[in-house]
Tab-separated table of C-alpha atoms in Angstrom:
chain	number	residue	atom	x	y	z
L	131	MET	CA	-49.451	51.956	162.955
L	132	GLU	CA	-53.256	52.016	161.538
L	133	ALA	CA	-53.401	51.174	165.203
L	134	LEU	CA	-52.523	54.833	166.407
L	135	LEU	CA	-55.153	56.041	163.247
L	136	GLU	CA	-57.970	53.676	164.135
L	137	GLU	CA	-58.025	54.721	168.108
L	138	SER	CA	-57.473	58.534	167.338
L	139	ALA	CA	-60.764	58.591	164.792
L	140	ARG	CA	-62.601	56.793	167.896
L	141	ARG	CA	-61.200	59.829	169.841
L	142	PHE	CA	-62.343	62.179	167.738
L	143	ALA	CA	-65.756	60.977	166.948
L	144	ASN	CA	-66.442	61.058	171.197
L	145	LEU	CA	-65.639	64.636	170.745
L	146	ALA	CA	-66.763	66.401	167.366
L	147	PRO	CA	-68.517	69.152	167.927
L	148	ALA	CA	-72.035	69.989	166.549
L	149	ALA	CA	-71.730	70.087	162.584
L	150	ASP	CA	-74.213	70.079	159.725
L	151	TYR	CA	-70.693	66.809	158.774
L	152	TRP	CA	-67.204	66.820	159.600
L	153	SER	CA	-64.758	64.322	158.369
L	154	LEU	CA	-61.234	63.310	159.710
L	155	ARG	CA	-58.742	62.139	157.887
L	156	LEU	CA	-55.746	60.524	159.231
L	157	VAL	CA	-52.024	59.981	157.783
L	158	ALA	CA	-49.094	58.414	159.092
L	159	GLU	CA	-45.939	58.335	156.533
L	160	ARG	CA	-42.472	57.174	156.424
L	161	ARG	CA	-39.914	57.518	154.017
L	162	SER	CA	-36.415	56.276	152.945
L	163	ALA	CA	-33.729	57.557	150.657
L	164	LEU	CA	-30.654	55.737	149.920
L	165	ALA	CA	-28.027	57.366	147.196
L	166	VAL	CA	-24.624	56.601	146.121
L	167	ARG	CA	-22.832	59.160	143.833
L	168	GLN	CA	-19.398	58.187	142.143
L	169	ASP	CA	-19.530	55.176	144.540
L	170	VAL	CA	-19.561	56.993	147.639
L	171	VAL	CA	-22.434	56.641	149.966
L	172	LEU	CA	-24.702	59.654	150.974
L	173	PRO	CA	-26.040	59.950	154.591
L	174	PRO	CA	-29.564	58.135	154.395
L	175	SER	CA	-32.317	59.558	155.470
L	176	THR	CA	-35.517	58.646	156.976
L	177	ALA	CA	-38.524	60.494	157.707
L	178	VAL	CA	-41.776	59.251	159.864
L	179	THR	CA	-44.746	61.723	159.991
L	180	THR	CA	-48.312	61.313	161.256
L	181	GLY	CA	-51.289	63.758	161.553
L	182	ALA	CA	-54.772	64.251	161.014
L	183	PHE	CA	-56.910	66.913	159.031
L	184	VAL	CA	-60.450	67.925	160.463
L	185	THR	CA	-63.079	69.115	157.682
L	186	LEU	CA	-66.117	70.420	159.673
L	187	THR	CA	-69.636	72.534	157.727
L	188	ARG	CA	-72.014	74.352	160.183
L	189	SER	CA	-74.828	76.368	159.226
L	190	GLY	CA	-73.589	76.949	155.874
L	191	GLY	CA	-69.536	77.538	156.502
L	192	THR	CA	-67.116	75.110	155.957
L	193	GLY	CA	-64.079	74.948	158.633
L	194	TYR	CA	-60.719	73.105	158.076
L	195	ALA	CA	-57.599	72.518	160.673
L	196	ALA	CA	-54.778	70.450	160.879
L	197	THR	CA	-52.697	68.743	164.095
L	198	SER	CA	-50.053	66.735	164.242
L	199	ASP	CA	-50.962	66.337	168.251
L	200	LEU	CA	-53.293	63.525	167.923
L	201	SER	CA	-54.070	62.836	171.880
L	202	PRO	CA	-57.827	63.954	173.359
L	203	ALA	CA	-56.723	67.797	173.411
L	204	GLY	CA	-54.838	67.867	170.188
L	205	LEU	CA	-57.973	66.343	168.499
L	206	ALA	CA	-60.194	68.763	170.444
L	207	ALA	CA	-58.155	72.016	169.813
L	208	ALA	CA	-58.312	70.855	166.054
L	209	ALA	CA	-61.627	70.837	166.137
L	210	ALA	CA	-62.377	73.805	167.953
L	211	ASP	CA	-60.324	75.863	165.314
L	212	ALA	CA	-62.160	74.107	162.445
L	213	ARG	CA	-65.616	74.732	163.710
L	214	THR	CA	-64.647	78.710	164.608
L	215	TRP	CA	-63.345	79.188	160.815
L	216	ALA	CA	-66.625	77.094	159.414
L	217	ASP	CA	-68.705	80.243	161.379
L	218	LEU	CA	-66.317	82.910	160.497
L	219	THR	CA	-67.105	81.382	156.021
L	220	ALA	CA	-70.744	81.044	156.974
L	221	GLY	CA	-72.690	82.362	153.737
L	222	HIS	CA	-69.292	83.020	151.528
L	223	GLY	CA	-68.361	80.379	149.972
L	224	LEU	CA	-68.410	78.998	146.064
L	225	VAL	CA	-70.607	76.288	147.003
L	226	ALA	CA	-73.212	75.955	149.890
L	227	PRO	CA	-71.968	72.488	151.728
L	228	ALA	CA	-75.025	70.811	151.213
L	229	GLU	CA	-74.594	71.081	147.558
L	230	GLN	CA	-71.278	69.061	147.812
L	231	ALA	CA	-71.476	64.830	147.899
L	232	ARG	CA	-69.908	64.043	150.758
L	233	SER	CA	-68.759	60.054	151.454
L	234	ALA	CA	-70.504	57.779	154.124
L	235	HIS	CA	-68.334	55.102	151.960
L	236	ARG	CA	-66.451	52.276	154.164
L	237	GLY	CA	-63.620	50.575	152.250
L	238	ARG	CA	-59.774	49.618	152.320
L	239	TYR	CA	-57.052	49.136	149.751
L	240	GLU	CA	-54.065	47.849	149.909
L	241	THR	CA	-51.299	47.999	147.213
L	242	THR	CA	-50.120	44.370	145.967
L	243	VAL	CA	-46.896	44.072	147.006
L	244	ALA	CA	-44.763	40.945	146.510
L	245	ARG	CA	-41.887	41.733	147.790
L	246	PRO	CA	-41.856	44.544	151.111
L	247	TRP	CA	-39.334	47.266	151.649
L	248	ASP	CA	-37.930	46.105	154.305
L	249	ASP	CA	-37.462	42.447	152.974
L	250	LEU	CA	-33.980	43.945	151.848
L	251	SER	CA	-32.311	45.467	154.845
L	252	GLN	CA	-30.385	48.709	154.830
L	253	ASP	CA	-26.768	46.981	153.931
L	254	ALA	CA	-28.461	45.138	151.056
L	255	ARG	CA	-29.980	47.955	149.760
L	256	ILE	CA	-26.594	50.205	150.090
L	257	ALA	CA	-25.019	46.956	148.154
L	258	LEU	CA	-27.351	47.103	145.368
L	259	LEU	CA	-27.015	50.648	145.113
L	260	GLN	CA	-22.972	50.081	144.939
L	261	ASP	CA	-23.015	48.262	142.258
L	262	ALA	CA	-25.075	50.273	140.328
L	263	SER	CA	-22.957	52.904	140.915
L	264	ARG	CA	-19.709	51.237	140.039
L	265	ALA	CA	-21.665	49.557	136.516
L	266	LEU	CA	-22.500	53.930	135.683
L	267	LYS	CA	-18.841	54.396	135.308
L	268	VAL	CA	-17.784	52.763	132.052
L	269	ASP	CA	-15.679	55.280	131.008
L	270	GLU	CA	-13.324	58.228	132.366
L	271	ARG	CA	-15.874	60.885	130.701
L	272	ILE	CA	-18.531	59.815	132.804
L	273	VAL	CA	-17.785	62.742	134.996
L	274	ASP	CA	-20.773	61.946	137.375
L	275	TRP	CA	-23.033	59.354	137.946
L	276	LEU	CA	-25.560	58.568	140.570
L	277	ALA	CA	-27.661	55.711	141.494
L	278	TRP	CA	-31.022	56.393	144.436
L	279	LEU	CA	-33.657	54.161	145.921
L	280	VAL	CA	-36.247	55.596	147.975
L	281	GLY	CA	-39.046	53.511	149.457
L	282	ARG	CA	-42.508	55.407	151.323
L	283	GLN	CA	-45.009	53.469	152.767
L	284	VAL	CA	-48.567	55.634	153.937
L	285	SER	CA	-51.362	54.614	155.669
L	286	THR	CA	-54.430	57.099	155.311
L	287	LEU	CA	-58.092	56.345	157.336
L	288	LEU	CA	-60.834	58.794	156.408
L	289	VAL	CA	-63.623	58.514	158.658
L	290	SER	CA	-66.710	60.935	159.011
L	291	GLY	CA	-69.762	62.176	161.366
L	292	ASP	CA	-71.863	60.562	158.216
L	293	GLY	CA	-70.951	57.010	159.048
L	294	ALA	CA	-67.180	57.178	156.424
L	295	HIS	CA	-64.342	54.199	157.625
L	296	ILE	CA	-61.968	54.248	154.577
L	297	LEU	CA	-58.572	52.498	155.305
L	298	GLN	CA	-55.709	52.766	152.643
L	299	ARG	CA	-52.105	51.581	152.581
L	300	PHE	CA	-49.750	52.477	149.820
L	301	HIS	CA	-46.797	51.357	148.775
L	302	PHE	CA	-44.351	53.406	146.682
L	303	ILE	CA	-41.146	52.599	145.253
L	304	ASP	CA	-38.574	55.231	143.551
L	305	PRO	CA	-35.277	54.411	142.393
L	306	GLY	CA	-32.984	55.879	139.314
L	307	LEU	CA	-29.789	55.791	137.327
L	308	ARG	CA	-28.319	58.966	136.270
L	309	ALA	CA	-24.687	59.228	134.344
L	310	VAL	CA	-23.014	62.946	132.806
L	311	ALA	CA	-20.840	62.334	130.108
L	312	HIS	CA	-18.211	65.426	128.862
L	313	ALA	CA	-15.478	65.821	126.647
L	314	GLY	CA	-14.762	68.923	124.998
L	315	ALA	CA	-17.635	71.480	125.443
L	316	LEU	CA	-20.311	69.402	124.995
L	317	THR	CA	-21.979	67.579	128.276
L	318	GLN	CA	-24.547	65.009	128.089
L	319	VAL	CA	-26.973	63.740	130.967
L	320	ARG	CA	-28.809	59.992	130.781
L	321	THR	CA	-31.091	58.364	133.017
L	322	GLY	CA	-32.695	55.518	133.505
L	323	GLY	CA	-33.835	52.790	135.952
L	324	GLY	CA	-37.239	53.807	136.579
L	325	ALA	CA	-35.693	58.354	137.054
L	326	ARG	CA	-38.002	60.530	137.470
L	327	GLY	CA	-40.882	58.000	138.070
L	328	SER	CA	-42.976	56.497	141.031
L	329	ARG	CA	-44.498	53.439	140.991
L	330	GLN	CA	-46.534	51.727	143.860
L	331	GLY	CA	-45.341	48.129	144.687
L	332	GLY	CA	-42.298	46.722	146.504
L	333	LEU	CA	-38.987	45.408	145.609
L	334	GLU	CA	-40.513	43.350	142.630
L	335	GLN	CA	-40.788	46.928	141.123
L	336	LEU	CA	-37.126	47.155	140.268
L	337	GLU	CA	-36.770	44.471	137.619
L	338	LEU	CA	-39.872	45.781	135.793
L	339	LEU	CA	-37.831	49.322	135.744
L	340	ASP	CA	-34.647	47.629	134.905
L	341	PHE	CA	-32.883	48.736	138.046
L	342	PRO	CA	-29.880	48.694	138.375
L	343	ALA	CA	-29.229	46.476	134.844
L	344	ALA	CA	-29.743	49.702	133.050
L	345	ALA	CA	-26.726	50.969	134.642
L	346	PRO	CA	-23.921	49.608	131.516
L	347	ARG	CA	-27.046	50.843	128.700
L	348	VAL	CA	-27.488	54.412	130.739
L	349	ALA	CA	-23.818	55.427	130.463
L	350	GLU	CA	-22.684	53.886	127.115
L	351	GLU	CA	-26.030	56.206	125.657
L	352	ALA	CA	-24.232	59.019	127.589
L	353	LEU	CA	-21.415	58.359	125.661
L	354	ALA	CA	-23.217	57.876	122.243
L	355	LEU	CA	-24.735	61.678	122.960
L	356	LEU	CA	-21.054	62.898	122.804
L	357	ALA	CA	-20.513	61.759	119.629
L	358	ALA	CA	-23.613	62.179	118.156
L	359	PRO	CA	-24.444	65.025	115.510
L	360	GLU	CA	-27.405	67.867	116.844
L	361	CYS	CA	-30.864	66.700	115.911
L	362	PRO	CA	-32.191	68.373	112.729
L	363	SER	CA	-34.096	71.312	112.490
L	364	GLY	CA	-37.390	71.635	110.620
L	365	PRO	CA	-41.003	70.134	110.334
L	366	THR	CA	-41.293	66.337	110.636
L	367	ASP	CA	-42.438	63.089	111.975
L	368	ILE	CA	-41.739	62.662	115.768
L	369	LEU	CA	-42.059	59.289	117.766
L	370	LEU	CA	-42.572	59.786	121.246
L	371	MET	CA	-41.196	56.779	123.880
L	372	PRO	CA	-43.470	56.300	126.864
L	373	SER	CA	-40.776	58.175	128.738
L	374	GLN	CA	-41.309	61.368	126.793
L	375	MET	CA	-45.206	60.948	126.535
L	376	THR	CA	-45.571	60.455	130.237
L	377	LEU	CA	-44.191	64.832	130.433
L	378	GLN	CA	-46.253	65.462	127.481
L	379	ILE	CA	-50.038	63.652	128.747
L	380	HIS	CA	-48.389	65.832	132.024
L	381	GLU	CA	-48.406	69.191	130.737
L	382	SER	CA	-50.656	69.399	127.902
L	383	ILE	CA	-53.893	66.914	129.096
L	384	GLY	CA	-53.448	66.736	132.852
L	385	HIS	CA	-53.131	70.199	133.588
L	386	PRO	CA	-55.501	71.738	131.211
L	387	LEU	CA	-58.161	69.560	132.271
L	388	GLU	CA	-58.123	69.976	136.288
L	389	LEU	CA	-61.436	71.854	136.858
L	390	ASP	CA	-60.324	73.813	139.870
L	391	ARG	CA	-57.857	75.357	137.073
L	392	ILE	CA	-60.693	75.683	134.381
L	393	LEU	CA	-62.694	77.739	137.301
L	394	GLY	CA	-59.591	79.918	137.600
L	395	ASP	CA	-58.384	78.838	140.878
L	396	GLU	CA	-54.331	78.623	139.815
L	397	ARG	CA	-54.276	81.587	137.896
L	398	ASN	CA	-52.161	83.637	139.916
L	399	TYR	CA	-49.337	80.753	141.029
L	400	ALA	CA	-49.351	78.261	138.585
L	401	GLY	CA	-51.526	79.093	135.542
L	402	THR	CA	-54.968	78.602	134.032
L	403	SER	CA	-56.566	76.386	130.883
L	404	PHE	CA	-57.173	77.311	127.498
L	405	VAL	CA	-60.169	74.489	128.094
L	406	THR	CA	-63.419	76.152	128.721
L	407	PRO	CA	-66.558	74.620	130.644
L	408	ASP	CA	-68.567	74.692	127.093
L	409	MET	CA	-66.138	72.844	125.513
L	410	PHE	CA	-66.732	69.072	127.132
L	411	GLY	CA	-68.859	67.013	125.021
L	412	HIS	CA	-67.828	68.132	121.668
L	413	TYR	CA	-64.758	69.659	121.592
L	414	ARG	CA	-61.692	67.877	119.191
L	415	TYR	CA	-58.750	67.288	121.306
L	416	GLY	CA	-57.040	65.137	119.522
L	417	SER	CA	-57.497	63.002	116.541
L	418	PRO	CA	-60.032	60.156	116.014
L	419	LEU	CA	-56.800	57.844	117.678
L	420	LEU	CA	-56.621	59.229	121.221
L	421	ASN	CA	-58.513	57.791	124.046
L	422	VAL	CA	-57.662	59.082	127.208
L	423	THR	CA	-59.002	57.307	130.588
L	424	PHE	CA	-59.008	57.980	134.563
L	425	ASP	CA	-57.637	55.012	135.963
L	426	PRO	CA	-57.020	54.063	139.248
L	427	THR	CA	-56.980	50.416	138.641
L	428	VAL	CA	-53.683	50.358	136.464
L	429	ALA	CA	-51.676	47.651	138.623
L	430	GLY	CA	-48.229	49.273	139.955
L	431	GLU	CA	-49.371	52.765	138.983
L	432	SER	CA	-48.877	55.552	141.437
L	433	ALA	CA	-51.784	56.772	141.767
L	434	ALA	CA	-53.851	54.045	142.087
L	435	TYR	CA	-56.541	54.405	145.128
L	436	ALA	CA	-59.849	53.064	145.903
L	437	PHE	CA	-61.013	56.143	147.213
L	438	ASP	CA	-59.930	59.889	147.026
L	439	ASP	CA	-59.017	61.571	149.956
L	440	GLU	CA	-62.929	63.419	150.504
L	441	GLY	CA	-63.699	59.583	150.451
L	442	LEU	CA	-65.646	58.968	147.183
L	443	PRO	CA	-64.999	55.769	145.331
L	444	ALA	CA	-62.577	55.865	142.052
L	445	GLU	CA	-63.324	54.280	139.006
L	446	ARG	CA	-62.127	53.989	135.447
L	447	VAL	CA	-63.551	57.195	133.020
L	448	HIS	CA	-63.013	58.253	129.508
L	449	LEU	CA	-61.803	61.887	129.592
L	450	ILE	CA	-61.104	62.185	125.914
L	451	ARG	CA	-62.662	59.301	123.742
L	452	GLU	CA	-62.163	59.028	120.126
L	453	GLY	CA	-60.094	62.472	120.200
L	454	ILE	CA	-63.447	64.229	122.036
L	455	LEU	CA	-63.227	65.749	125.172
L	456	GLU	CA	-65.735	64.488	127.273
L	457	ARG	CA	-64.922	65.417	130.922
L	458	PRO	CA	-62.729	66.869	132.946
L	459	LEU	CA	-60.690	66.249	136.023
L	460	GLY	CA	-62.618	67.763	139.369
L	461	GLY	CA	-63.507	66.200	142.436
L	462	ALA	CA	-67.169	66.861	144.500
L	463	THR	CA	-66.214	70.604	145.103
L	464	SER	CA	-65.366	71.175	141.402
L	465	GLN	CA	-68.561	69.380	140.053
L	466	ALA	CA	-70.892	71.075	142.280
L	467	ARG	CA	-69.262	74.832	141.058
L	468	ALA	CA	-68.981	74.068	137.413
L	469	GLY	CA	-72.273	71.755	136.924
L	470	LEU	CA	-69.854	69.279	135.444
L	471	PRO	CA	-69.163	65.766	136.086
L	472	GLY	CA	-65.898	64.824	137.204
L	473	THR	CA	-63.534	62.252	138.683
L	474	ALA	CA	-62.817	61.152	142.217
L	475	ASN	CA	-58.935	62.847	142.221
L	476	ALA	CA	-59.912	65.410	145.332
L	477	ARG	CA	-56.051	64.514	146.592
L	478	ALA	CA	-54.272	66.086	149.661
L	479	CYS	CA	-50.012	65.584	149.446
L	480	SER	CA	-50.144	64.947	154.038
L	481	TRP	CA	-52.379	65.331	156.333
L	482	ASP	CA	-51.381	69.373	156.436
L	483	ARG	CA	-53.122	70.450	153.344
L	484	PRO	CA	-56.873	70.186	151.944
L	485	PRO	CA	-57.570	67.361	149.002
L	486	ILE	CA	-57.966	69.553	145.938
L	487	ASP	CA	-58.150	68.942	141.903
L	488	ARG	CA	-55.038	66.691	140.663
L	489	MET	CA	-54.736	64.154	137.750
L	490	ALA	CA	-54.202	61.457	139.929
L	491	ASN	CA	-53.401	57.953	136.898
L	492	LEU	CA	-54.051	59.362	132.815
L	493	ASN	CA	-53.268	57.156	130.470
L	494	VAL	CA	-53.059	57.136	126.805
L	495	GLU	CA	-55.207	53.676	126.202
L	496	PRO	CA	-52.761	51.640	123.468
L	497	GLY	CA	-53.264	50.978	119.928
L	498	HIS	CA	-52.114	48.327	117.824
L	499	GLY	CA	-49.152	47.861	116.396
L	500	ALA	CA	-45.231	47.140	117.908
L	501	LEU	CA	-42.806	49.820	118.255
L	502	ALA	CA	-41.223	48.314	114.544
L	503	ASP	CA	-45.197	48.607	113.116
L	504	LEU	CA	-44.823	52.163	113.964
L	505	MET	CA	-41.213	53.037	112.447
L	506	ALA	CA	-41.844	51.709	109.644
L	507	GLY	CA	-44.903	54.300	109.003
L	508	VAL	CA	-42.203	56.913	109.310
L	509	GLU	CA	-40.468	57.739	106.328
L	510	ARG	CA	-38.833	60.318	107.766
L	511	GLY	CA	-38.716	61.573	111.478
L	512	VAL	CA	-36.805	61.205	115.442
L	513	LEU	CA	-37.000	59.271	117.756
L	514	MET	CA	-37.306	60.915	121.038
L	515	ASP	CA	-36.816	58.812	124.211
L	516	THR	CA	-37.339	60.601	128.284
L	517	ASN	CA	-37.768	64.241	129.000
L	518	ARG	CA	-34.927	66.535	130.051
L	519	SER	CA	-36.911	70.208	129.879
L	520	TRP	CA	-39.729	71.694	129.488
L	521	SER	CA	-41.514	74.982	129.211
L	522	ILE	CA	-45.235	75.859	128.531
L	523	ASP	CA	-47.638	78.613	128.696
L	524	ASP	CA	-49.453	79.325	131.439
L	525	SER	CA	-52.937	78.067	129.858
L	526	ARG	CA	-51.080	75.152	129.599
L	527	ASN	CA	-51.120	75.788	125.450
L	528	LYS	CA	-47.961	76.533	123.003
L	529	PHE	CA	-45.009	74.313	124.575
L	530	GLN	CA	-41.637	73.027	123.947
L	531	PHE	CA	-39.937	70.338	125.321
L	532	GLY	CA	-36.764	68.884	125.236
L	533	CYS	CA	-35.324	64.950	125.437
L	534	GLU	CA	-32.525	62.872	126.455
L	535	TYR	CA	-31.805	60.784	123.734
L	536	GLY	CA	-32.652	61.013	119.936
L	537	ARG	CA	-32.214	58.461	116.832
L	538	LEU	CA	-33.214	59.291	113.535
L	539	ILE	CA	-36.267	57.089	111.192
L	540	GLU	CA	-35.310	56.933	108.113
L	541	ASP	CA	-36.937	55.031	104.937
L	542	GLY	CA	-38.644	53.516	108.098
L	543	ALA	CA	-35.792	52.057	109.773
L	544	LEU	CA	-34.168	53.117	113.408
L	545	GLY	CA	-31.003	55.289	112.020
L	546	GLY	CA	-28.402	57.351	113.849
L	547	VAL	CA	-27.911	59.085	117.100
L	548	VAL	CA	-28.978	62.734	117.787
L	549	ARG	CA	-28.309	64.858	120.472
L	550	ASN	CA	-30.441	67.193	121.995
L	551	PRO	CA	-33.434	66.555	120.259
L	552	ASN	CA	-36.311	68.693	121.316
L	553	TYR	CA	-39.850	69.721	119.606
L	554	ARG	CA	-42.834	72.393	120.099
L	555	GLY	CA	-45.982	73.053	119.782
L	556	ILE	CA	-49.800	73.735	120.181
L	557	SER	CA	-51.441	71.268	122.550
L	558	ALA	CA	-54.931	70.416	120.718
L	559	THR	CA	-53.119	70.899	116.961
L	560	PHE	CA	-50.451	68.541	118.232
L	561	TRP	CA	-52.847	65.794	119.933
L	562	ARG	CA	-54.759	65.980	116.268
L	563	ASN	CA	-51.709	65.196	114.185
L	564	LEU	CA	-51.915	61.792	116.168
L	565	ALA	CA	-50.982	59.370	113.701
L	566	ALA	CA	-49.943	55.877	115.404
L	567	VAL	CA	-50.806	54.876	118.604
L	568	GLY	CA	-48.650	51.522	119.270
L	569	SER	CA	-50.259	48.146	121.422
L	570	GLY	CA	-47.260	48.196	124.175
L	571	LEU	CA	-48.249	50.055	127.209
L	572	GLU	CA	-45.419	51.391	129.716
L	573	VAL	CA	-45.918	52.711	133.131
L	574	HIS	CA	-44.434	55.713	133.939
L	575	GLY	CA	-45.128	58.733	136.427
L	576	VAL	CA	-44.230	61.926	138.152
L	577	ASN	CA	-43.656	62.104	142.014
L	578	ASN	CA	-42.800	65.879	142.006
L	579	CYS	CA	-46.066	67.565	140.884
L	580	GLY	CA	-46.918	70.777	142.450
L	581	LYS	CA	-49.932	73.006	142.688
L	582	GLY	CA	-51.719	74.819	145.699
L	583	GLU	CA	-51.286	77.577	147.342
L	584	PRO	CA	-49.227	76.634	149.983
L	585	ASN	CA	-47.854	74.488	147.666
L	586	GLN	CA	-48.580	70.956	147.649
L	587	MET	CA	-45.728	68.457	145.772
L	588	ILE	CA	-47.872	64.841	144.590
L	589	HIS	CA	-47.280	61.685	143.140
L	590	VAL	CA	-49.123	61.316	139.113
L	591	GLY	CA	-49.040	58.233	137.139
L	592	HIS	CA	-49.634	58.050	133.443
L	593	ALA	CA	-49.258	54.696	131.010
L	594	SER	CA	-48.758	55.121	127.015
L	595	PRO	CA	-47.610	52.797	124.307
L	596	PRO	CA	-45.091	54.565	121.977
L	597	CYS	CA	-47.024	56.866	119.539
L	598	VAL	CA	-46.545	58.359	116.058
L	599	PHE	CA	-47.223	62.834	115.373
L	600	ARG	CA	-46.962	64.125	111.897
L	601	ASP	CA	-45.575	67.278	110.623
L	602	VAL	CA	-43.897	68.615	114.336
L	603	GLU	CA	-41.300	71.694	114.464
L	604	VAL	CA	-38.085	70.056	115.271
L	605	PHE	CA	-35.080	71.147	116.373
L	606	GLY	CA	-31.565	70.889	117.761
L	607	GLY	CA	-29.544	72.429	120.466
L	608	ALA	CA	-28.687	75.640	118.637
L	609	GLY	CA	-32.308	76.485	118.382
């Protein structure tokens, strides 16, 4: 596949129109999905897509065009369209193209893979899912059960008139397990085995995600929730496991720190941010225990890469250090607009979309102490695991999140299971109540983060240890 991308890049270089700057981003993707529900194999699917995105600046204007036709005629037509749009937008941009950083970098990146996706035949993958499905059906009260496995391989090649040449190969894997338990008027759902996440790597990631070994536990926990009392209500301490920290980081740190959102770009679609440009450098976002990094270097994390989709090199930087807000998540365009340092996080979901500010790998740095040590510091509280529901206002400030599974913590020890554990808060107040950060970093992610018009659904990585928060408003299913 890379040979086609390289040949297309050579073709474009020979026919690119006169311009101050041009870049060509080529993308080739193969996605294979399998699922077994209630021991029945669902229709497998395979999707292959290839195309190119042209960016061209000329006389102060910028134009874009995309095409799936990689022939000389198709590339020439896309270049002509981009040139037309560049002429039409001259003098109307929010920032002059000459003020934006542009890439002349050359480099390569490839996900480390120990066991490639194709090492396991389609029949073997289906057999693996059938075994997982049978392991989920542990009781007649399990009324629905599902196991799935998705593999995705993506190659991107970015070249530019300034000499950039960046080839990146990504290997993604998304497994998951779900059990639905029902009795009387109660229905409870438990997921695991990598559900709602995404990781880079090969089949070796399955063992790290406890897939499919987690199947019996997932089903038993769904059954335990049927017999559990409602989560008690009132202010209390909560211990969030990394699977729930993923959503907490994503919604109350990631989206508020996206610089294009701070500048108002998403206001009419997915909301704005309570963060304003003047806050960077001094605003207390969380307690002194809170350290948040943009880090594309964590092995296996979903949004690891060497360069963003505009060709800027990515590196680990602190966004929040000891609770103080340091920098936003903004690519070259947003940095030029805001006059703030950002990160190499301009990303596009595929070849037919322009890069925009996305949060990429956004992690809470580990602290000290094992899970037992965190629990020992809680007199009365609730442990919450795996996000089930989320709601947050359009400035990403006031929120209400629900989890699948809860356990009481009493006098520093783990107590009984509770169902429907929920909590609510205000972003900065919540993070300022961070009281303990564990040492065990877990890699999770989100594979359906939506943003932009037209919409771009993209994968995002979040790594975190378990964390304790004081004085949080907790409530059960009755509200």
